[in-house]
């Protein structure tokens, strides 16, 4: 994480792989249709269920800890389905990145936290978190690298997490209409006052406007209501 803490990969499938292999070998040696094969099949199913339940419980506990300790969490939108077709497929599935993100988003929505998703095309592993210079490509075996711009030595994962945090904070600041340039004051939002371009009632036309109720002779022809009336109406919106 960006504060230096590291969450170790529990590797539930890797730790239970020997037990699963032995149970599957016993199952393959049983006669089909026998009671011993039925018992062996249940043992294999229980072993797989233990792995799945342990992985799910770990995802819930880790997500609850992150949501409880932070107001906002930023993640990188990784192509998990694409990584699952590479030589790292077993490790990717065992880490359960997709499940962890889903559980984290559900818990954040329940407790009023913010989850920012950064684009997968962000070069987080190649960008320096000090001078923001994008360096060359880094193979997976390179865990520590030195920036060519400022000379700072970075840990690959820690630097990437800091870059992702900065990108998520920038996206959250610019999303509600804030300034893109740093140091610029956020403009005031418009008040809830209706603004009409036509001060008089317009005639009804054909098409989609035929079902819109029109103003009659005894009604107010000015569509702009007073400010007090607009503020009392909860459904009033601002239109420029």
PDB file of C-alpha atoms in Angstrom:
ATOM      1  CA  UNK A   1       0.000   0.000   0.000  1.00  0.00           C
ATOM      2  CA  UNK A   2       1.013   3.652  -0.333  1.00  0.00           C
ATOM      3  CA  UNK A   3       1.861   3.953   3.383  1.00  0.00           C
ATOM      4  CA  UNK A   4       4.411   1.145   3.191  1.00  0.00           C
ATOM      5  CA  UNK A   5       2.311  -1.670   4.614  1.00  0.00           C
ATOM      6  CA  UNK A   6       2.402  -4.955   2.723  1.00  0.00           C
ATOM      7  CA  UNK A   7      -0.428  -7.486   2.561  1.00  0.00           C
ATOM      8  CA  UNK A   8       1.064 -10.909   2.008  1.00  0.00           C
ATOM      9  CA  UNK A   9      -0.498 -13.265  -0.494  1.00  0.00           C
ATOM     10  CA  UNK A  10      -2.042 -16.083   1.582  1.00  0.00           C
ATOM     11  CA  UNK A  11      -1.763 -18.590  -1.317  1.00  0.00           C
ATOM     12  CA  UNK A  12      -4.609 -20.796  -0.131  1.00  0.00           C
ATOM     13  CA  UNK A  13      -4.527 -23.046  -3.186  1.00  0.00           C
ATOM     14  CA  UNK A  14      -0.753 -23.426  -3.006  1.00  0.00           C
ATOM     15  CA  UNK A  15      -0.844 -24.464   0.650  1.00  0.00           C
ATOM     16  CA  UNK A  16      -3.689 -26.943   0.099  1.00  0.00           C
ATOM     17  CA  UNK A  17      -2.407 -28.263  -3.217  1.00  0.00           C
ATOM     18  CA  UNK A  18      -0.698 -31.299  -1.681  1.00  0.00           C
ATOM     19  CA  UNK A  19      -3.821 -32.297   0.244  1.00  0.00           C
ATOM     20  CA  UNK A  20      -5.965 -31.821  -2.859  1.00  0.00           C
ATOM     21  CA  UNK A  21      -3.600 -33.886  -4.977  1.00  0.00           C
ATOM     22  CA  UNK A  22      -3.683 -36.803  -2.532  1.00  0.00           C
ATOM     23  CA  UNK A  23      -7.467 -36.692  -2.256  1.00  0.00           C
ATOM     24  CA  UNK A  24      -7.851 -36.596  -6.027  1.00  0.00           C
ATOM     25  CA  UNK A  25      -5.431 -39.521  -6.424  1.00  0.00           C
ATOM     26  CA  UNK A  26      -7.465 -41.618  -3.968  1.00  0.00           C
ATOM     27  CA  UNK A  27     -10.649 -40.740  -5.845  1.00  0.00           C
ATOM     28  CA  UNK A  28      -9.219 -41.836  -9.172  1.00  0.00           C
ATOM     29  CA  UNK A  29      -8.367 -45.265  -7.739  1.00  0.00           C
ATOM     30  CA  UNK A  30     -11.882 -46.047  -6.530  1.00  0.00           C
ATOM     31  CA  UNK A  31     -14.284 -48.170  -8.511  1.00  0.00           C
ATOM     32  CA  UNK A  32     -16.984 -46.148 -10.232  1.00  0.00           C
ATOM     33  CA  UNK A  33     -20.373 -46.512  -8.581  1.00  0.00           C
ATOM     34  CA  UNK A  34     -18.991 -47.799  -5.275  1.00  0.00           C
ATOM     35  CA  UNK A  35     -19.553 -46.321  -1.845  1.00  0.00           C
ATOM     36  CA  UNK A  36     -15.830 -45.779  -1.357  1.00  0.00           C
ATOM     37  CA  UNK A  37     -15.785 -43.596  -4.475  1.00  0.00           C
ATOM     38  CA  UNK A  38     -18.718 -41.578  -3.130  1.00  0.00           C
ATOM     39  CA  UNK A  39     -16.867 -41.000   0.152  1.00  0.00           C
ATOM     40  CA  UNK A  40     -13.677 -40.031  -1.689  1.00  0.00           C
ATOM     41  CA  UNK A  41     -15.639 -37.623  -3.871  1.00  0.00           C
ATOM     42  CA  UNK A  42     -17.026 -35.909  -0.779  1.00  0.00           C
ATOM     43  CA  UNK A  43     -13.523 -35.548   0.664  1.00  0.00           C
ATOM     44  CA  UNK A  44     -12.324 -33.872  -2.541  1.00  0.00           C
ATOM     45  CA  UNK A  45     -15.338 -31.543  -2.511  1.00  0.00           C
ATOM     46  CA  UNK A  46     -14.726 -30.619   1.141  1.00  0.00           C
ATOM     47  CA  UNK A  47     -11.066 -29.860   0.414  1.00  0.00           C
ATOM     48  CA  UNK A  48     -11.985 -27.525  -2.460  1.00  0.00           C
ATOM     49  CA  UNK A  49     -14.724 -25.906  -0.356  1.00  0.00           C
ATOM     50  CA  UNK A  50     -12.223 -25.239   2.443  1.00  0.00           C
ATOM     51  CA  UNK A  51      -9.941 -23.407   0.006  1.00  0.00           C
ATOM     52  CA  UNK A  52     -12.806 -21.338  -1.412  1.00  0.00           C
ATOM     53  CA  UNK A  53     -14.199 -20.469   2.025  1.00  0.00           C
ATOM     54  CA  UNK A  54     -10.782 -19.474   3.384  1.00  0.00           C
ATOM     55  CA  UNK A  55     -10.131 -17.250   0.371  1.00  0.00           C
ATOM     56  CA  UNK A  56     -13.558 -15.593   0.667  1.00  0.00           C
ATOM     57  CA  UNK A  57     -13.136 -15.016   4.400  1.00  0.00           C
ATOM     58  CA  UNK A  58      -9.712 -13.439   3.839  1.00  0.00           C
ATOM     59  CA  UNK A  59     -11.134 -11.091   1.189  1.00  0.00           C
ATOM     60  CA  UNK A  60     -13.918  -9.953   3.533  1.00  0.00           C
ATOM     61  CA  UNK A  61     -11.572  -9.388   6.470  1.00  0.00           C
ATOM     62  CA  UNK A  62      -8.987  -7.484   4.410  1.00  0.00           C
ATOM     63  CA  UNK A  63     -11.638  -5.339   2.719  1.00  0.00           C
ATOM     64  CA  UNK A  64     -13.291  -4.537   6.055  1.00  0.00           C
ATOM     65  CA  UNK A  65      -9.947  -3.482   7.519  1.00  0.00           C
ATOM     66  CA  UNK A  66      -9.201  -1.169   4.583  1.00  0.00           C
ATOM     67  CA  UNK A  67     -12.679   0.378   4.580  1.00  0.00           C
ATOM     68  CA  UNK A  68     -12.607   0.903   8.337  1.00  0.00           C
ATOM     69  CA  UNK A  69      -9.181   2.585   8.370  1.00  0.00           C
ATOM     70  CA  UNK A  70      -9.452   4.765   5.235  1.00  0.00           C
ATOM     71  CA  UNK A  71     -11.924   7.220   3.767  1.00  0.00           C
ATOM     72  CA  UNK A  72     -10.860   6.491   0.178  1.00  0.00           C
ATOM     73  CA  UNK A  73      -9.174   3.532  -1.506  1.00  0.00           C
ATOM     74  CA  UNK A  74      -7.701   3.661  -5.016  1.00  0.00           C
ATOM     75  CA  UNK A  75      -7.208   0.555  -7.142  1.00  0.00           C
ATOM     76  CA  UNK A  76      -5.792  -0.122 -10.577  1.00  0.00           C
ATOM     77  CA  UNK A  77      -8.174  -1.561 -13.148  1.00  0.00           C
ATOM     78  CA  UNK A  78      -6.212  -4.669 -14.026  1.00  0.00           C
ATOM     79  CA  UNK A  79      -7.247  -6.985 -16.850  1.00  0.00           C
ATOM     80  CA  UNK A  80      -7.699 -10.041 -14.638  1.00  0.00           C
ATOM     81  CA  UNK A  81      -9.347 -12.078 -17.398  1.00  0.00           C
ATOM     82  CA  UNK A  82      -6.354 -11.450 -19.640  1.00  0.00           C
ATOM     83  CA  UNK A  83      -3.825 -12.291 -16.940  1.00  0.00           C
ATOM     84  CA  UNK A  84      -5.727 -15.514 -16.268  1.00  0.00           C
ATOM     85  CA  UNK A  85      -4.759 -16.720 -19.767  1.00  0.00           C
ATOM     86  CA  UNK A  86      -1.029 -16.382 -19.186  1.00  0.00           C
ATOM     87  CA  UNK A  87       1.493 -18.562 -17.354  1.00  0.00           C
ATOM     88  CA  UNK A  88       0.497 -16.750 -14.146  1.00  0.00           C
ATOM     89  CA  UNK A  89      -3.082 -18.046 -14.335  1.00  0.00           C
ATOM     90  CA  UNK A  90      -2.931 -20.202 -11.205  1.00  0.00           C
ATOM     91  CA  UNK A  91      -1.422 -17.444  -9.087  1.00  0.00           C
ATOM     92  CA  UNK A  92      -3.888 -14.855 -10.395  1.00  0.00           C
ATOM     93  CA  UNK A  93      -6.888 -17.056  -9.629  1.00  0.00           C
ATOM     94  CA  UNK A  94      -5.475 -17.957  -6.221  1.00  0.00           C
ATOM     95  CA  UNK A  95      -5.045 -14.274  -5.325  1.00  0.00           C
ATOM     96  CA  UNK A  96      -8.716 -13.586  -6.205  1.00  0.00           C
ATOM     97  CA  UNK A  97      -8.204 -10.013  -7.392  1.00  0.00           C
ATOM     98  CA  UNK A  98     -11.664  -9.815  -8.932  1.00  0.00           C
ATOM     99  CA  UNK A  99     -13.393 -11.048  -5.765  1.00  0.00           C
ATOM    100  CA  UNK A 100     -11.378  -8.681  -3.594  1.00  0.00           C
ATOM    101  CA  UNK A 101     -12.350  -5.657  -5.703  1.00  0.00           C
ATOM    102  CA  UNK A 102     -16.027  -6.642  -5.691  1.00  0.00           C
ATOM    103  CA  UNK A 103     -16.095  -7.139  -1.917  1.00  0.00           C
ATOM    104  CA  UNK A 104     -14.210  -3.866  -1.354  1.00  0.00           C
ATOM    105  CA  UNK A 105     -16.656  -1.883  -3.513  1.00  0.00           C
ATOM    106  CA  UNK A 106     -19.652  -3.420  -1.739  1.00  0.00           C
ATOM    107  CA  UNK A 107     -18.305  -2.618   1.721  1.00  0.00           C
ATOM    108  CA  UNK A 108     -17.277   0.896   0.680  1.00  0.00           C
ATOM    109  CA  UNK A 109     -20.771   1.599  -0.648  1.00  0.00           C
ATOM    110  CA  UNK A 110     -22.263   0.282   2.594  1.00  0.00           C
ATOM    111  CA  UNK A 111     -20.111   2.429   4.888  1.00  0.00           C
ATOM    112  CA  UNK A 112     -19.950   5.555   2.727  1.00  0.00           C
ATOM    113  CA  UNK A 113     -16.350   5.229   1.575  1.00  0.00           C
ATOM    114  CA  UNK A 114     -14.928   6.115  -1.832  1.00  0.00           C
ATOM    115  CA  UNK A 115     -13.275   3.589  -4.139  1.00  0.00           C
ATOM    116  CA  UNK A 116     -11.351   5.122  -7.037  1.00  0.00           C
ATOM    117  CA  UNK A 117     -10.494   2.992 -10.066  1.00  0.00           C
ATOM    118  CA  UNK A 118      -7.432   4.105 -12.018  1.00  0.00           C
ATOM    119  CA  UNK A 119      -7.070   3.222 -15.695  1.00  0.00           C
ATOM    120  CA  UNK A 120      -5.090   0.108 -16.497  1.00  0.00           C
ATOM    121  CA  UNK A 121      -3.100   2.057 -19.096  1.00  0.00           C
ATOM    122  CA  UNK A 122      -1.476   4.214 -16.412  1.00  0.00           C
ATOM    123  CA  UNK A 123       2.275   3.327 -16.350  1.00  0.00           C
ATOM    124  CA  UNK A 124       2.325   3.057 -12.569  1.00  0.00           C
ATOM    125  CA  UNK A 125       5.326   0.708 -12.460  1.00  0.00           C
ATOM    126  CA  UNK A 126       7.414   2.993 -14.701  1.00  0.00           C
ATOM    127  CA  UNK A 127       6.476   6.426 -13.304  1.00  0.00           C
ATOM    128  CA  UNK A 128       8.571   8.019 -10.575  1.00  0.00           C
ATOM    129  CA  UNK A 129       6.427   9.157  -7.641  1.00  0.00           C
ATOM    130  CA  UNK A 130       8.915  11.986  -6.853  1.00  0.00           C
ATOM    131  CA  UNK A 131       9.573  13.729 -10.180  1.00  0.00           C
ATOM    132  CA  UNK A 132       6.868  11.951 -12.276  1.00  0.00           C
ATOM    133  CA  UNK A 133       9.284  10.976 -15.039  1.00  0.00           C
ATOM    134  CA  UNK A 134       8.168   7.903 -17.000  1.00  0.00           C
ATOM    135  CA  UNK A 135      11.050   5.447 -17.242  1.00  0.00           C
ATOM    136  CA  UNK A 136      11.498   2.485 -19.558  1.00  0.00           C
ATOM    137  CA  UNK A 137       9.790  -0.893 -19.341  1.00  0.00           C
ATOM    138  CA  UNK A 138      10.366  -2.983 -16.236  1.00  0.00           C
ATOM    139  CA  UNK A 139      10.197  -6.802 -16.384  1.00  0.00           C
ATOM    140  CA  UNK A 140       8.525  -8.613 -13.515  1.00  0.00           C
ATOM    141  CA  UNK A 141      11.815  -9.726 -11.983  1.00  0.00           C
ATOM    142  CA  UNK A 142      12.875  -6.069 -11.496  1.00  0.00           C
ATOM    143  CA  UNK A 143      11.624  -5.193  -8.013  1.00  0.00           C
ATOM    144  CA  UNK A 144      13.889  -2.183  -7.274  1.00  0.00           C
ATOM    145  CA  UNK A 145      14.832   0.456  -9.849  1.00  0.00           C
ATOM    146  CA  UNK A 146      16.423   3.903  -9.916  1.00  0.00           C
ATOM    147  CA  UNK A 147      14.806   6.920 -11.567  1.00  0.00           C
ATOM    148  CA  UNK A 148      16.851   8.475 -14.363  1.00  0.00           C
ATOM    149  CA  UNK A 149      15.375  11.923 -13.708  1.00  0.00           C
ATOM    150  CA  UNK A 150      15.985  12.462  -9.983  1.00  0.00           C
ATOM    151  CA  UNK A 151      18.056   9.412  -9.091  1.00  0.00           C
ATOM    152  CA  UNK A 152      15.619   8.165  -6.434  1.00  0.00           C
ATOM    153  CA  UNK A 153      15.667   4.436  -5.768  1.00  0.00           C
ATOM    154  CA  UNK A 154      12.150   2.968  -5.712  1.00  0.00           C
ATOM    155  CA  UNK A 155      10.581  -0.230  -4.587  1.00  0.00           C
ATOM    156  CA  UNK A 156       8.434  -1.319  -7.507  1.00  0.00           C
ATOM    157  CA  UNK A 157       5.218  -2.032  -5.596  1.00  0.00           C
ATOM    158  CA  UNK A 158       5.484   0.893  -3.167  1.00  0.00           C
ATOM    159  CA  UNK A 159       6.183   3.384  -5.950  1.00  0.00           C
ATOM    160  CA  UNK A 160       3.301   2.044  -8.049  1.00  0.00           C
ATOM    161  CA  UNK A 161       0.893   2.331  -5.112  1.00  0.00           C
ATOM    162  CA  UNK A 162       1.867   5.965  -4.567  1.00  0.00           C
ATOM    163  CA  UNK A 163       1.375   6.766  -8.249  1.00  0.00           C
ATOM    164  CA  UNK A 164      -2.042   5.086  -8.205  1.00  0.00           C
ATOM    165  CA  UNK A 165      -3.037   7.045  -5.094  1.00  0.00           C
ATOM    166  CA  UNK A 166      -2.030  10.358  -6.711  1.00  0.00           C
ATOM    167  CA  UNK A 167      -3.926   9.510  -9.894  1.00  0.00           C
ATOM    168  CA  UNK A 168      -7.028   8.481  -7.947  1.00  0.00           C
ATOM    169  CA  UNK A 169      -6.992  11.680  -5.901  1.00  0.00           C
ATOM    170  CA  UNK A 170      -6.634  13.763  -9.068  1.00  0.00           C
ATOM    171  CA  UNK A 171      -9.587  11.983 -10.687  1.00  0.00           C
ATOM    172  CA  UNK A 172     -11.724  12.486  -7.587  1.00  0.00           C
ATOM    173  CA  UNK A 173     -10.851  16.216  -7.449  1.00  0.00           C
ATOM    174  CA  UNK A 174     -11.657  16.822 -11.100  1.00  0.00           C
ATOM    175  CA  UNK A 175     -14.814  14.690 -11.174  1.00  0.00           C
ATOM    176  CA  UNK A 176     -17.166  17.190  -9.403  1.00  0.00           C
ATOM    177  CA  UNK A 177     -16.021  20.037 -11.650  1.00  0.00           C
ATOM    178  CA  UNK A 178     -12.893  21.143  -9.825  1.00  0.00           C
ATOM    179  CA  UNK A 179      -9.971  22.840 -11.571  1.00  0.00           C
ATOM    180  CA  UNK A 180      -7.459  20.769 -13.488  1.00  0.00           C
ATOM    181  CA  UNK A 181      -4.496  23.037 -12.738  1.00  0.00           C
ATOM    182  CA  UNK A 182      -3.153  22.919  -9.161  1.00  0.00           C
ATOM    183  CA  UNK A 183      -3.520  26.012  -7.016  1.00  0.00           C
ATOM    184  CA  UNK A 184      -6.710  27.225  -8.716  1.00  0.00           C
ATOM    185  CA  UNK A 185      -9.674  27.899  -6.458  1.00  0.00           C
ATOM    186  CA  UNK A 186     -12.713  25.680  -7.007  1.00  0.00           C
ATOM    187  CA  UNK A 187     -15.551  27.786  -8.491  1.00  0.00           C
ATOM    188  CA  UNK A 188     -18.830  28.191  -6.644  1.00  0.00           C
ATOM    189  CA  UNK A 189     -21.649  25.956  -7.787  1.00  0.00           C
ATOM    190  CA  UNK A 190     -24.786  27.483  -9.262  1.00  0.00           C
ATOM    191  CA  UNK A 191     -27.820  27.851  -7.016  1.00  0.00           C
ATOM    192  CA  UNK A 192     -30.990  25.872  -7.553  1.00  0.00           C
ATOM    193  CA  UNK A 193     -32.777  28.381  -9.788  1.00  0.00           C
ATOM    194  CA  UNK A 194     -34.567  27.553 -12.994  1.00  0.00           C
ATOM    195  CA  UNK A 195     -33.477  29.552 -15.980  1.00  0.00           C
ATOM    196  CA  UNK A 196     -35.622  29.594 -19.113  1.00  0.00           C
ATOM    197  CA  UNK A 197     -34.564  30.839 -22.512  1.00  0.00           C
ATOM    198  CA  UNK A 198     -38.136  31.704 -23.505  1.00  0.00           C
ATOM    199  CA  UNK A 199     -40.016  34.031 -21.166  1.00  0.00           C
ATOM    200  CA  UNK A 200     -43.347  33.385 -22.883  1.00  0.00           C
ATOM    201  CA  UNK A 201     -45.300  30.193 -23.355  1.00  0.00           C
ATOM    202  CA  UNK A 202     -44.478  28.437 -26.618  1.00  0.00           C
ATOM    203  CA  UNK A 203     -47.074  26.779 -28.849  1.00  0.00           C
ATOM    204  CA  UNK A 204     -47.367  22.998 -28.839  1.00  0.00           C
ATOM    205  CA  UNK A 205     -45.625  21.272 -31.723  1.00  0.00           C
ATOM    206  CA  UNK A 206     -45.986  17.797 -33.091  1.00  0.00           C
ATOM    207  CA  UNK A 207     -43.809  14.852 -32.206  1.00  0.00           C
ATOM    208  CA  UNK A 208     -42.382  14.255 -28.748  1.00  0.00           C
ATOM    209  CA  UNK A 209     -43.697  17.570 -27.384  1.00  0.00           C
ATOM    210  CA  UNK A 210     -47.316  16.680 -28.078  1.00  0.00           C
ATOM    211  CA  UNK A 211     -47.718  14.994 -24.693  1.00  0.00           C
ATOM    212  CA  UNK A 212     -46.304  17.929 -22.701  1.00  0.00           C
ATOM    213  CA  UNK A 213     -49.033  19.910 -20.876  1.00  0.00           C
ATOM    214  CA  UNK A 214     -49.347  23.472 -22.127  1.00  0.00           C
ATOM    215  CA  UNK A 215     -50.094  26.663 -20.287  1.00  0.00           C
ATOM    216  CA  UNK A 216     -53.701  27.787 -20.467  1.00  0.00           C
ATOM    217  CA  UNK A 217     -54.966  31.344 -20.534  1.00  0.00           C
ATOM    218  CA  UNK A 218     -55.595  31.551 -16.795  1.00  0.00           C
ATOM    219  CA  UNK A 219     -52.103  30.217 -15.856  1.00  0.00           C
ATOM    220  CA  UNK A 220     -48.932  32.152 -15.450  1.00  0.00           C
ATOM    221  CA  UNK A 221     -47.221  32.507 -18.795  1.00  0.00           C
ATOM    222  CA  UNK A 222     -43.803  33.118 -17.297  1.00  0.00           C
ATOM    223  CA  UNK A 223     -41.990  29.786 -16.741  1.00  0.00           C
ATOM    224  CA  UNK A 224     -39.417  31.422 -14.445  1.00  0.00           C
ATOM    225  CA  UNK A 225     -40.679  31.017 -10.897  1.00  0.00           C
ATOM    226  CA  UNK A 226     -39.651  33.053  -7.930  1.00  0.00           C
ATOM    227  CA  UNK A 227     -36.573  32.067  -5.947  1.00  0.00           C
ATOM    228  CA  UNK A 228     -38.551  31.169  -2.859  1.00  0.00           C
ATOM    229  CA  UNK A 229     -40.788  28.837  -4.820  1.00  0.00           C
ATOM    230  CA  UNK A 230     -37.825  27.124  -6.418  1.00  0.00           C
ATOM    231  CA  UNK A 231     -35.977  26.654  -3.151  1.00  0.00           C
ATOM    232  CA  UNK A 232     -39.085  25.081  -1.599  1.00  0.00           C
ATOM    233  CA  UNK A 233     -39.330  22.580  -4.453  1.00  0.00           C
ATOM    234  CA  UNK A 234     -37.004  19.596  -3.842  1.00  0.00           C
ATOM    235  CA  UNK A 235     -36.980  18.599  -7.515  1.00  0.00           C
ATOM    236  CA  UNK A 236     -35.745  21.935  -8.841  1.00  0.00           C
ATOM    237  CA  UNK A 237     -32.633  21.795 -10.991  1.00  0.00           C
ATOM    238  CA  UNK A 238     -30.262  24.324 -12.438  1.00  0.00           C
ATOM    239  CA  UNK A 239     -30.064  24.605 -16.201  1.00  0.00           C
ATOM    240  CA  UNK A 240     -27.741  26.938 -18.077  1.00  0.00           C
TER     241      UNK A 240
END
